């Protein structure tokens, strides 16, 4: 497949490739050039739960089941 670079340096990615790679509006692509070839890949989004992992602390002497029972009562 071919695409033409516009005066602004823009290229339209063919629809079947966008569909196959799930490239939706707002998808961020990273680019590099290697050995005369343009290479692009989807930039993975940040893990939104990363900052919260490991922050929950159980009250001393209580297990997970005991804690869940207490907060659900």
PDB file of N, CA, C and O in Angstrom:
ATOM      1  N   UNK A   1       0.831  -1.175   0.000  1.00  0.00           N
ATOM      2  CA  UNK A   1       0.000   0.000   0.000  1.00  0.00           C
ATOM      3  C   UNK A   1       0.876   1.239   0.000  1.00  0.00           C
ATOM      4  O   UNK A   1       1.930   1.261   0.615  1.00  0.00           O
ATOM      5  N   UNK A   2       0.378   2.234  -0.636  1.00  0.00           N
ATOM      6  CA  UNK A   2       1.104   3.498  -0.715  1.00  0.00           C
ATOM      7  C   UNK A   2       0.317   4.605  -0.031  1.00  0.00           C
ATOM      8  O   UNK A   2      -0.904   4.549   0.067  1.00  0.00           O
ATOM      9  N   UNK A   3       1.034   5.587   0.442  1.00  0.00           N
ATOM     10  CA  UNK A   3       0.435   6.797   0.999  1.00  0.00           C
ATOM     11  C   UNK A   3       1.302   7.959   0.561  1.00  0.00           C
ATOM     12  O   UNK A   3       2.509   7.807   0.376  1.00  0.00           O
ATOM     13  N   UNK A   4       0.696   9.108   0.380  1.00  0.00           N
ATOM     14  CA  UNK A   4       1.421  10.288  -0.067  1.00  0.00           C
ATOM     15  C   UNK A   4       1.576  11.248   1.107  1.00  0.00           C
ATOM     16  O   UNK A   4       0.618  11.518   1.835  1.00  0.00           O
ATOM     17  N   UNK A   5       2.777  11.761   1.276  1.00  0.00           N
ATOM     18  CA  UNK A   5       3.048  12.724   2.334  1.00  0.00           C
ATOM     19  C   UNK A   5       2.530  14.086   1.870  1.00  0.00           C
ATOM     20  O   UNK A   5       2.857  14.542   0.778  1.00  0.00           O
ATOM     21  N   UNK A   6       1.709  14.724   2.709  1.00  0.00           N
ATOM     22  CA  UNK A   6       1.146  16.038   2.353  1.00  0.00           C
ATOM     23  C   UNK A   6       2.197  17.131   2.554  1.00  0.00           C
ATOM     24  O   UNK A   6       3.286  16.887   3.074  1.00  0.00           O
ATOM     25  N   UNK A   7       1.842  18.342   2.175  1.00  0.00           N
ATOM     26  CA  UNK A   7       2.744  19.486   2.347  1.00  0.00           C
ATOM     27  C   UNK A   7       3.069  19.723   3.820  1.00  0.00           C
ATOM     28  O   UNK A   7       4.124  20.247   4.152  1.00  0.00           O
ATOM     29  N   UNK A   8       2.166  19.335   4.709  1.00  0.00           N
ATOM     30  CA  UNK A   8       2.378  19.490   6.145  1.00  0.00           C
ATOM     31  C   UNK A   8       3.123  18.302   6.757  1.00  0.00           C
ATOM     32  O   UNK A   8       3.317  18.247   7.959  1.00  0.00           O
ATOM     33  N   UNK A   9       3.485  17.317   5.949  1.00  0.00           N
ATOM     34  CA  UNK A   9       4.185  16.142   6.458  1.00  0.00           C
ATOM     35  C   UNK A   9       3.246  15.082   7.003  1.00  0.00           C
ATOM     36  O   UNK A   9       3.669  14.175   7.709  1.00  0.00           O
ATOM     37  N   UNK A  10       1.976  15.175   6.667  1.00  0.00           N
ATOM     38  CA  UNK A  10       0.991  14.226   7.170  1.00  0.00           C
ATOM     39  C   UNK A  10       0.791  13.080   6.195  1.00  0.00           C
ATOM     40  O   UNK A  10       0.908  13.251   4.987  1.00  0.00           O
ATOM     41  N   UNK A  11       0.467  11.920   6.756  1.00  0.00           N
ATOM     42  CA  UNK A  11       0.203  10.727   5.959  1.00  0.00           C
ATOM     43  C   UNK A  11      -1.082  10.098   6.485  1.00  0.00           C
ATOM     44  O   UNK A  11      -1.294  10.028   7.700  1.00  0.00           O
ATOM     45  N   UNK A  12      -1.932   9.641   5.586  1.00  0.00           N
ATOM     46  CA  UNK A  12      -3.134   8.935   5.994  1.00  0.00           C
ATOM     47  C   UNK A  12      -2.833   7.442   6.004  1.00  0.00           C
ATOM     48  O   UNK A  12      -2.386   6.879   5.001  1.00  0.00           O
ATOM     49  N   UNK A  13      -3.058   6.817   7.158  1.00  0.00           N
ATOM     50  CA  UNK A  13      -2.852   5.373   7.279  1.00  0.00           C
ATOM     51  C   UNK A  13      -4.080   4.693   6.682  1.00  0.00           C
ATOM     52  O   UNK A  13      -5.216   5.005   7.069  1.00  0.00           O
ATOM     53  N   UNK A  14      -3.892   3.764   5.754  1.00  0.00           N
ATOM     54  CA  UNK A  14      -5.037   3.106   5.118  1.00  0.00           C
ATOM     55  C   UNK A  14      -5.977   2.471   6.151  1.00  0.00           C
ATOM     56  O   UNK A  14      -5.546   1.959   7.179  1.00  0.00           O
ATOM     57  N   UNK A  15      -7.285   2.512   5.868  1.00  0.00           N
ATOM     58  CA  UNK A  15      -8.308   2.072   6.804  1.00  0.00           C
ATOM     59  C   UNK A  15      -8.128   0.626   7.236  1.00  0.00           C
ATOM     60  O   UNK A  15      -8.277   0.310   8.415  1.00  0.00           O
ATOM     61  N   UNK A  16      -7.818  -0.270   6.324  1.00  0.00           N
ATOM     62  CA  UNK A  16      -7.699  -1.682   6.728  1.00  0.00           C
ATOM     63  C   UNK A  16      -6.549  -1.881   7.722  1.00  0.00           C
ATOM     64  O   UNK A  16      -6.646  -2.695   8.642  1.00  0.00           O
ATOM     65  N   UNK A  17      -5.485  -1.092   7.600  1.00  0.00           N
ATOM     66  CA  UNK A  17      -4.381  -1.179   8.560  1.00  0.00           C
ATOM     67  C   UNK A  17      -4.810  -0.565   9.897  1.00  0.00           C
ATOM     68  O   UNK A  17      -4.540  -1.131  10.957  1.00  0.00           O
ATOM     69  N   UNK A  18      -5.513   0.573   9.847  1.00  0.00           N
ATOM     70  CA  UNK A  18      -6.017   1.169  11.093  1.00  0.00           C
ATOM     71  C   UNK A  18      -6.926   0.204  11.829  1.00  0.00           C
ATOM     72  O   UNK A  18      -6.845   0.065  13.053  1.00  0.00           O
ATOM     73  N   UNK A  19      -7.795  -0.481  11.091  1.00  0.00           N
ATOM     74  CA  UNK A  19      -8.709  -1.444  11.714  1.00  0.00           C
ATOM     75  C   UNK A  19      -7.951  -2.631  12.305  1.00  0.00           C
ATOM     76  O   UNK A  19      -8.219  -3.055  13.426  1.00  0.00           O
ATOM     77  N   UNK A  20      -6.995  -3.164  11.550  1.00  0.00           N
ATOM     78  CA  UNK A  20      -6.226  -4.330  12.012  1.00  0.00           C
ATOM     79  C   UNK A  20      -5.431  -4.030  13.269  1.00  0.00           C
ATOM     80  O   UNK A  20      -5.288  -4.876  14.143  1.00  0.00           O
ATOM     81  N   UNK A  21      -4.907  -2.806  13.365  1.00  0.00           N
ATOM     82  CA  UNK A  21      -4.056  -2.438  14.497  1.00  0.00           C
ATOM     83  C   UNK A  21      -4.812  -1.664  15.580  1.00  0.00           C
ATOM     84  O   UNK A  21      -4.202  -1.225  16.552  1.00  0.00           O
ATOM     85  N   UNK A  22      -6.118  -1.524  15.414  1.00  0.00           N
ATOM     86  CA  UNK A  22      -6.957  -0.785  16.365  1.00  0.00           C
ATOM     87  C   UNK A  22      -6.404   0.621  16.600  1.00  0.00           C
ATOM     88  O   UNK A  22      -6.236   1.054  17.732  1.00  0.00           O
ATOM     89  N   UNK A  23      -6.105   1.314  15.517  1.00  0.00           N
ATOM     90  CA  UNK A  23      -5.639   2.701  15.593  1.00  0.00           C
ATOM     91  C   UNK A  23      -6.861   3.605  15.520  1.00  0.00           C
ATOM     92  O   UNK A  23      -7.416   3.846  14.457  1.00  0.00           O
ATOM     93  N   UNK A  24      -7.304   4.051  16.663  1.00  0.00           N
ATOM     94  CA  UNK A  24      -8.493   4.889  16.762  1.00  0.00           C
ATOM     95  C   UNK A  24      -8.073   6.341  16.953  1.00  0.00           C
ATOM     96  O   UNK A  24      -6.925   6.623  17.296  1.00  0.00           O
ATOM     97  N   UNK A  25      -9.013   7.275  16.760  1.00  0.00           N
ATOM     98  CA  UNK A  25      -8.678   8.675  17.005  1.00  0.00           C
ATOM     99  C   UNK A  25      -8.134   8.842  18.427  1.00  0.00           C
ATOM    100  O   UNK A  25      -8.672   8.291  19.381  1.00  0.00           O
ATOM    101  N   UNK A  26      -7.030   9.543  18.539  1.00  0.00           N
ATOM    102  CA  UNK A  26      -6.395   9.746  19.834  1.00  0.00           C
ATOM    103  C   UNK A  26      -5.289   8.757  20.149  1.00  0.00           C
ATOM    104  O   UNK A  26      -4.549   8.933  21.117  1.00  0.00           O
ATOM    105  N   UNK A  27      -5.144   7.699  19.350  1.00  0.00           N
ATOM    106  CA  UNK A  27      -4.065   6.741  19.562  1.00  0.00           C
ATOM    107  C   UNK A  27      -2.732   7.454  19.340  1.00  0.00           C
ATOM    108  O   UNK A  27      -2.556   8.157  18.344  1.00  0.00           O
ATOM    109  N   UNK A  28      -1.802   7.280  20.264  1.00  0.00           N
ATOM    110  CA  UNK A  28      -0.493   7.916  20.152  1.00  0.00           C
ATOM    111  C   UNK A  28       0.470   6.921  19.504  1.00  0.00           C
ATOM    112  O   UNK A  28       0.567   5.770  19.914  1.00  0.00           O
ATOM    113  N   UNK A  29       1.174   7.378  18.474  1.00  0.00           N
ATOM    114  CA  UNK A  29       2.176   6.567  17.792  1.00  0.00           C
ATOM    115  C   UNK A  29       3.563   7.132  18.075  1.00  0.00           C
ATOM    116  O   UNK A  29       3.737   8.345  18.144  1.00  0.00           O
ATOM    117  N   UNK A  30       4.522   6.241  18.216  1.00  0.00           N
ATOM    118  CA  UNK A  30       5.923   6.652  18.312  1.00  0.00           C
ATOM    119  C   UNK A  30       6.582   6.297  16.984  1.00  0.00           C
ATOM    120  O   UNK A  30       6.238   5.296  16.354  1.00  0.00           O
ATOM    121  N   UNK A  31       7.544   7.134  16.577  1.00  0.00           N
ATOM    122  CA  UNK A  31       8.214   6.934  15.299  1.00  0.00           C
ATOM    123  C   UNK A  31       9.720   6.891  15.495  1.00  0.00           C
ATOM    124  O   UNK A  31      10.264   7.551  16.382  1.00  0.00           O
ATOM    125  N   UNK A  32      10.366   6.124  14.638  1.00  0.00           N
ATOM    126  CA  UNK A  32      11.818   6.122  14.554  1.00  0.00           C
ATOM    127  C   UNK A  32      12.190   5.828  13.105  1.00  0.00           C
ATOM    128  O   UNK A  32      11.366   5.331  12.326  1.00  0.00           O
ATOM    129  N   UNK A  33      13.405   6.151  12.751  1.00  0.00           N
ATOM    130  CA  UNK A  33      13.909   5.844  11.411  1.00  0.00           C
ATOM    131  C   UNK A  33      15.128   4.953  11.572  1.00  0.00           C
ATOM    132  O   UNK A  33      16.055   5.284  12.316  1.00  0.00           O
ATOM    133  N   UNK A  34      15.099   3.810  10.904  1.00  0.00           N
ATOM    134  CA  UNK A  34      16.215   2.874  10.963  1.00  0.00           C
ATOM    135  C   UNK A  34      16.536   2.375   9.560  1.00  0.00           C
ATOM    136  O   UNK A  34      15.643   1.891   8.870  1.00  0.00           O
ATOM    137  N   UNK A  35      17.781   2.519   9.181  1.00  0.00           N
ATOM    138  CA  UNK A  35      18.259   2.024   7.882  1.00  0.00           C
ATOM    139  C   UNK A  35      17.369   2.497   6.734  1.00  0.00           C
ATOM    140  O   UNK A  35      17.008   1.745   5.851  1.00  0.00           O
ATOM    141  N   UNK A  36      16.969   3.772   6.794  1.00  0.00           N
ATOM    142  CA  UNK A  36      16.182   4.347   5.712  1.00  0.00           C
ATOM    143  C   UNK A  36      14.706   3.982   5.747  1.00  0.00           C
ATOM    144  O   UNK A  36      13.988   4.269   4.798  1.00  0.00           O
ATOM    145  N   UNK A  37      14.244   3.341   6.806  1.00  0.00           N
ATOM    146  CA  UNK A  37      12.834   2.967   6.911  1.00  0.00           C
ATOM    147  C   UNK A  37      12.189   3.696   8.088  1.00  0.00           C
ATOM    148  O   UNK A  37      12.822   3.893   9.122  1.00  0.00           O
ATOM    149  N   UNK A  38      10.944   4.068   7.901  1.00  0.00           N
ATOM    150  CA  UNK A  38      10.166   4.685   8.963  1.00  0.00           C
ATOM    151  C   UNK A  38       9.452   3.575   9.720  1.00  0.00           C
ATOM    152  O   UNK A  38       8.774   2.743   9.130  1.00  0.00           O
ATOM    153  N   UNK A  39       9.616   3.561  11.032  1.00  0.00           N
ATOM    154  CA  UNK A  39       8.987   2.544  11.863  1.00  0.00           C
ATOM    155  C   UNK A  39       8.100   3.248  12.883  1.00  0.00           C
ATOM    156  O   UNK A  39       8.525   4.214  13.528  1.00  0.00           O
ATOM    157  N   UNK A  40       6.875   2.779  13.014  1.00  0.00           N
ATOM    158  CA  UNK A  40       5.927   3.363  13.970  1.00  0.00           C
ATOM    159  C   UNK A  40       5.317   2.254  14.807  1.00  0.00           C
ATOM    160  O   UNK A  40       5.151   1.128  14.344  1.00  0.00           O
ATOM    161  N   UNK A  41       5.005   2.582  16.069  1.00  0.00           N
ATOM    162  CA  UNK A  41       4.317   1.622  16.928  1.00  0.00           C
ATOM    163  C   UNK A  41       3.421   2.383  17.885  1.00  0.00           C
ATOM    164  O   UNK A  41       3.625   3.553  18.168  1.00  0.00           O
ATOM    165  N   UNK A  42       2.390   1.682  18.372  1.00  0.00           N
ATOM    166  CA  UNK A  42       1.468   2.305  19.313  1.00  0.00           C
ATOM    167  C   UNK A  42       2.158   2.466  20.651  1.00  0.00           C
ATOM    168  O   UNK A  42       2.802   1.550  21.148  1.00  0.00           O
ATOM    169  N   UNK A  43       2.020   3.650  21.207  1.00  0.00           N
ATOM    170  CA  UNK A  43       2.569   3.896  22.534  1.00  0.00           C
ATOM    171  C   UNK A  43       1.529   3.415  23.539  1.00  0.00           C
ATOM    172  O   UNK A  43       0.372   3.818  23.477  1.00  0.00           O
ATOM    173  N   UNK A  44       1.956   2.557  24.428  1.00  0.00           N
ATOM    174  CA  UNK A  44       1.042   2.019  25.417  1.00  0.00           C
ATOM    175  C   UNK A  44       0.729   3.086  26.451  1.00  0.00           C
ATOM    176  O   UNK A  44       1.606   3.827  26.873  1.00  0.00           O
ATOM    177  N   UNK A  45      -0.514   3.130  26.861  1.00  0.00           N
ATOM    178  CA  UNK A  45      -0.933   4.095  27.864  1.00  0.00           C
ATOM    179  C   UNK A  45      -0.348   3.776  29.232  1.00  0.00           C
ATOM    180  O   UNK A  45       0.079   2.656  29.508  1.00  0.00           O
ATOM    181  N   UNK A  46      -0.325   4.778  30.063  1.00  0.00           N
ATOM    182  CA  UNK A  46       0.192   4.620  31.418  1.00  0.00           C
ATOM    183  C   UNK A  46      -0.777   3.773  32.229  1.00  0.00           C
ATOM    184  O   UNK A  46      -1.983   3.860  32.083  1.00  0.00           O
ATOM    185  N   UNK A  47      -0.239   2.928  33.103  1.00  0.00           N
ATOM    186  CA  UNK A  47      -1.044   2.104  33.985  1.00  0.00           C
ATOM    187  C   UNK A  47      -1.671   3.019  35.034  1.00  0.00           C
ATOM    188  O   UNK A  47      -0.985   3.539  35.910  1.00  0.00           O
ATOM    189  N   UNK A  48      -2.991   3.213  34.953  1.00  0.00           N
ATOM    190  CA  UNK A  48      -3.667   4.159  35.836  1.00  0.00           C
ATOM    191  C   UNK A  48      -3.707   3.685  37.287  1.00  0.00           C
ATOM    192  O   UNK A  48      -3.949   4.474  38.198  1.00  0.00           O
ATOM    193  N   UNK A  49      -3.465   2.402  37.529  1.00  0.00           N
ATOM    194  CA  UNK A  49      -3.495   1.878  38.896  1.00  0.00           C
ATOM    195  C   UNK A  49      -2.106   1.781  39.515  1.00  0.00           C
ATOM    196  O   UNK A  49      -1.973   1.482  40.694  1.00  0.00           O
ATOM    197  N   UNK A  50      -1.079   2.058  38.750  1.00  0.00           N
ATOM    198  CA  UNK A  50       0.299   1.900  39.234  1.00  0.00           C
ATOM    199  C   UNK A  50       0.555   2.680  40.525  1.00  0.00           C
ATOM    200  O   UNK A  50       1.161   2.156  41.461  1.00  0.00           O
ATOM    201  N   UNK A  51       0.084   3.920  40.594  1.00  0.00           N
ATOM    202  CA  UNK A  51       0.371   4.738  41.770  1.00  0.00           C
ATOM    203  C   UNK A  51      -0.350   4.236  43.022  1.00  0.00           C
ATOM    204  O   UNK A  51       0.011   4.603  44.131  1.00  0.00           O
ATOM    205  N   UNK A  52      -1.367   3.395  42.861  1.00  0.00           N
ATOM    206  CA  UNK A  52      -2.124   2.911  44.016  1.00  0.00           C
ATOM    207  C   UNK A  52      -1.680   1.530  44.495  1.00  0.00           C
ATOM    208  O   UNK A  52      -2.026   1.138  45.610  1.00  0.00           O
ATOM    209  N   UNK A  53      -0.939   0.793  43.676  1.00  0.00           N
ATOM    210  CA  UNK A  53      -0.532  -0.556  44.071  1.00  0.00           C
ATOM    211  C   UNK A  53       0.333  -0.528  45.315  1.00  0.00           C
ATOM    212  O   UNK A  53       1.265   0.251  45.422  1.00  0.00           O
ATOM    213  N   UNK A  54       0.004  -1.399  46.271  1.00  0.00           N
ATOM    214  CA  UNK A  54       0.787  -1.515  47.482  1.00  0.00           C
ATOM    215  C   UNK A  54       0.477  -0.483  48.541  1.00  0.00           C
ATOM    216  O   UNK A  54       1.098  -0.455  49.588  1.00  0.00           O
ATOM    217  N   UNK A  55      -0.503   0.377  48.297  1.00  0.00           N
ATOM    218  CA  UNK A  55      -0.815   1.441  49.254  1.00  0.00           C
ATOM    219  C   UNK A  55      -1.839   1.014  50.300  1.00  0.00           C
ATOM    220  O   UNK A  55      -1.922   1.608  51.352  1.00  0.00           O
ATOM    221  N   UNK A  56      -2.650   0.024  49.977  1.00  0.00           N
ATOM    222  CA  UNK A  56      -3.684  -0.405  50.922  1.00  0.00           C
ATOM    223  C   UNK A  56      -3.066  -1.205  52.061  1.00  0.00           C
ATOM    224  O   UNK A  56      -2.320  -2.156  51.836  1.00  0.00           O
ATOM    225  N   UNK A  57      -3.353  -0.807  53.261  1.00  0.00           N
ATOM    226  CA  UNK A  57      -2.827  -1.508  54.438  1.00  0.00           C
ATOM    227  C   UNK A  57      -4.005  -2.023  55.251  1.00  0.00           C
ATOM    228  O   UNK A  57      -4.956  -1.299  55.519  1.00  0.00           O
ATOM    229  N   UNK A  58      -3.923  -3.286  55.640  1.00  0.00           N
ATOM    230  CA  UNK A  58      -4.953  -3.867  56.492  1.00  0.00           C
ATOM    231  C   UNK A  58      -4.689  -3.487  57.942  1.00  0.00           C
ATOM    232  O   UNK A  58      -3.533  -3.354  58.349  1.00  0.00           O
ATOM    233  N   UNK A  59      -5.755  -3.322  58.733  1.00  0.00           N
ATOM    234  CA  UNK A  59      -5.556  -3.065  60.152  1.00  0.00           C
ATOM    235  C   UNK A  59      -4.771  -4.218  60.784  1.00  0.00           C
ATOM    236  O   UNK A  59      -4.917  -5.376  60.382  1.00  0.00           O
ATOM    237  N   UNK A  60      -3.956  -3.906  61.751  1.00  0.00           N
ATOM    238  CA  UNK A  60      -3.105  -4.914  62.399  1.00  0.00           C
ATOM    239  C   UNK A  60      -3.948  -6.061  62.935  1.00  0.00           C
ATOM    240  O   UNK A  60      -4.987  -5.862  63.554  1.00  0.00           O
ATOM    241  N   UNK A  61      -3.505  -7.267  62.665  1.00  0.00           N
ATOM    242  CA  UNK A  61      -4.165  -8.465  63.185  1.00  0.00           C
ATOM    243  C   UNK A  61      -5.373  -8.916  62.397  1.00  0.00           C
ATOM    244  O   UNK A  61      -6.004  -9.899  62.760  1.00  0.00           O
ATOM    245  N   UNK A  62      -5.744  -8.230  61.338  1.00  0.00           N
ATOM    246  CA  UNK A  62      -6.911  -8.638  60.548  1.00  0.00           C
ATOM    247  C   UNK A  62      -6.464  -9.163  59.182  1.00  0.00           C
ATOM    248  O   UNK A  62      -5.579  -8.613  58.552  1.00  0.00           O
ATOM    249  N   UNK A  63      -7.127 -10.214  58.763  1.00  0.00           N
ATOM    250  CA  UNK A  63      -6.890 -10.745  57.431  1.00  0.00           C
ATOM    251  C   UNK A  63      -7.821 -10.073  56.443  1.00  0.00           C
ATOM    252  O   UNK A  63      -8.724  -9.305  56.816  1.00  0.00           O
ATOM    253  N   UNK A  64      -7.649 -10.371  55.185  1.00  0.00           N
ATOM    254  CA  UNK A  64      -8.473  -9.762  54.140  1.00  0.00           C
ATOM    255  C   UNK A  64      -9.948 -10.066  54.348  1.00  0.00           C
ATOM    256  O   UNK A  64     -10.790  -9.184  54.258  1.00  0.00           O
ATOM    257  N   UNK A  65     -10.277 -11.328  54.626  1.00  0.00           N
ATOM    258  CA  UNK A  65     -11.688 -11.707  54.810  1.00  0.00           C
ATOM    259  C   UNK A  65     -12.308 -10.970  55.996  1.00  0.00           C
ATOM    260  O   UNK A  65     -13.441 -10.488  55.918  1.00  0.00           O
ATOM    261  N   UNK A  66     -11.563 -10.882  57.101  1.00  0.00           N
ATOM    262  CA  UNK A  66     -12.073 -10.171  58.277  1.00  0.00           C
ATOM    263  C   UNK A  66     -12.318  -8.702  57.955  1.00  0.00           C
ATOM    264  O   UNK A  66     -13.343  -8.134  58.340  1.00  0.00           O
ATOM    265  N   UNK A  67     -11.399  -8.097  57.264  1.00  0.00           N
ATOM    266  CA  UNK A  67     -11.524  -6.682  56.915  1.00  0.00           C
ATOM    267  C   UNK A  67     -12.722  -6.436  56.005  1.00  0.00           C
ATOM    268  O   UNK A  67     -13.524  -5.529  56.241  1.00  0.00           O
ATOM    269  N   UNK A  68     -12.875  -7.271  54.982  1.00  0.00           N
ATOM    270  CA  UNK A  68     -14.004  -7.101  54.055  1.00  0.00           C
ATOM    271  C   UNK A  68     -15.342  -7.302  54.752  1.00  0.00           C
ATOM    272  O   UNK A  68     -16.294  -6.579  54.509  1.00  0.00           O
ATOM    273  N   UNK A  69     -15.401  -8.277  55.650  1.00  0.00           N
ATOM    274  CA  UNK A  69     -16.627  -8.502  56.414  1.00  0.00           C
ATOM    275  C   UNK A  69     -16.955  -7.267  57.256  1.00  0.00           C
ATOM    276  O   UNK A  69     -18.108  -6.833  57.314  1.00  0.00           O
ATOM    277  N   UNK A  70     -15.948  -6.701  57.895  1.00  0.00           N
ATOM    278  CA  UNK A  70     -16.169  -5.530  58.757  1.00  0.00           C
ATOM    279  C   UNK A  70     -16.647  -4.314  57.973  1.00  0.00           C
ATOM    280  O   UNK A  70     -17.570  -3.615  58.402  1.00  0.00           O
ATOM    281  N   UNK A  71     -16.060  -4.048  56.811  1.00  0.00           N
ATOM    282  CA  UNK A  71     -16.449  -2.842  56.064  1.00  0.00           C
ATOM    283  C   UNK A  71     -17.771  -3.009  55.339  1.00  0.00           C
ATOM    284  O   UNK A  71     -18.413  -2.030  54.984  1.00  0.00           O
ATOM    285  N   UNK A  72     -18.189  -4.255  55.119  1.00  0.00           N
ATOM    286  CA  UNK A  72     -19.458  -4.493  54.416  1.00  0.00           C
ATOM    287  C   UNK A  72     -20.635  -4.546  55.380  1.00  0.00           C
ATOM    288  O   UNK A  72     -21.771  -4.644  54.951  1.00  0.00           O
ATOM    289  N   UNK A  73     -20.391  -4.510  56.649  1.00  0.00           N
ATOM    290  CA  UNK A  73     -21.476  -4.593  57.648  1.00  0.00           C
ATOM    291  C   UNK A  73     -22.132  -3.251  57.834  1.00  0.00           C
ATOM    292  O   UNK A  73     -21.607  -2.222  57.737  1.00  0.00           O
TER     293      UNK A  73
END
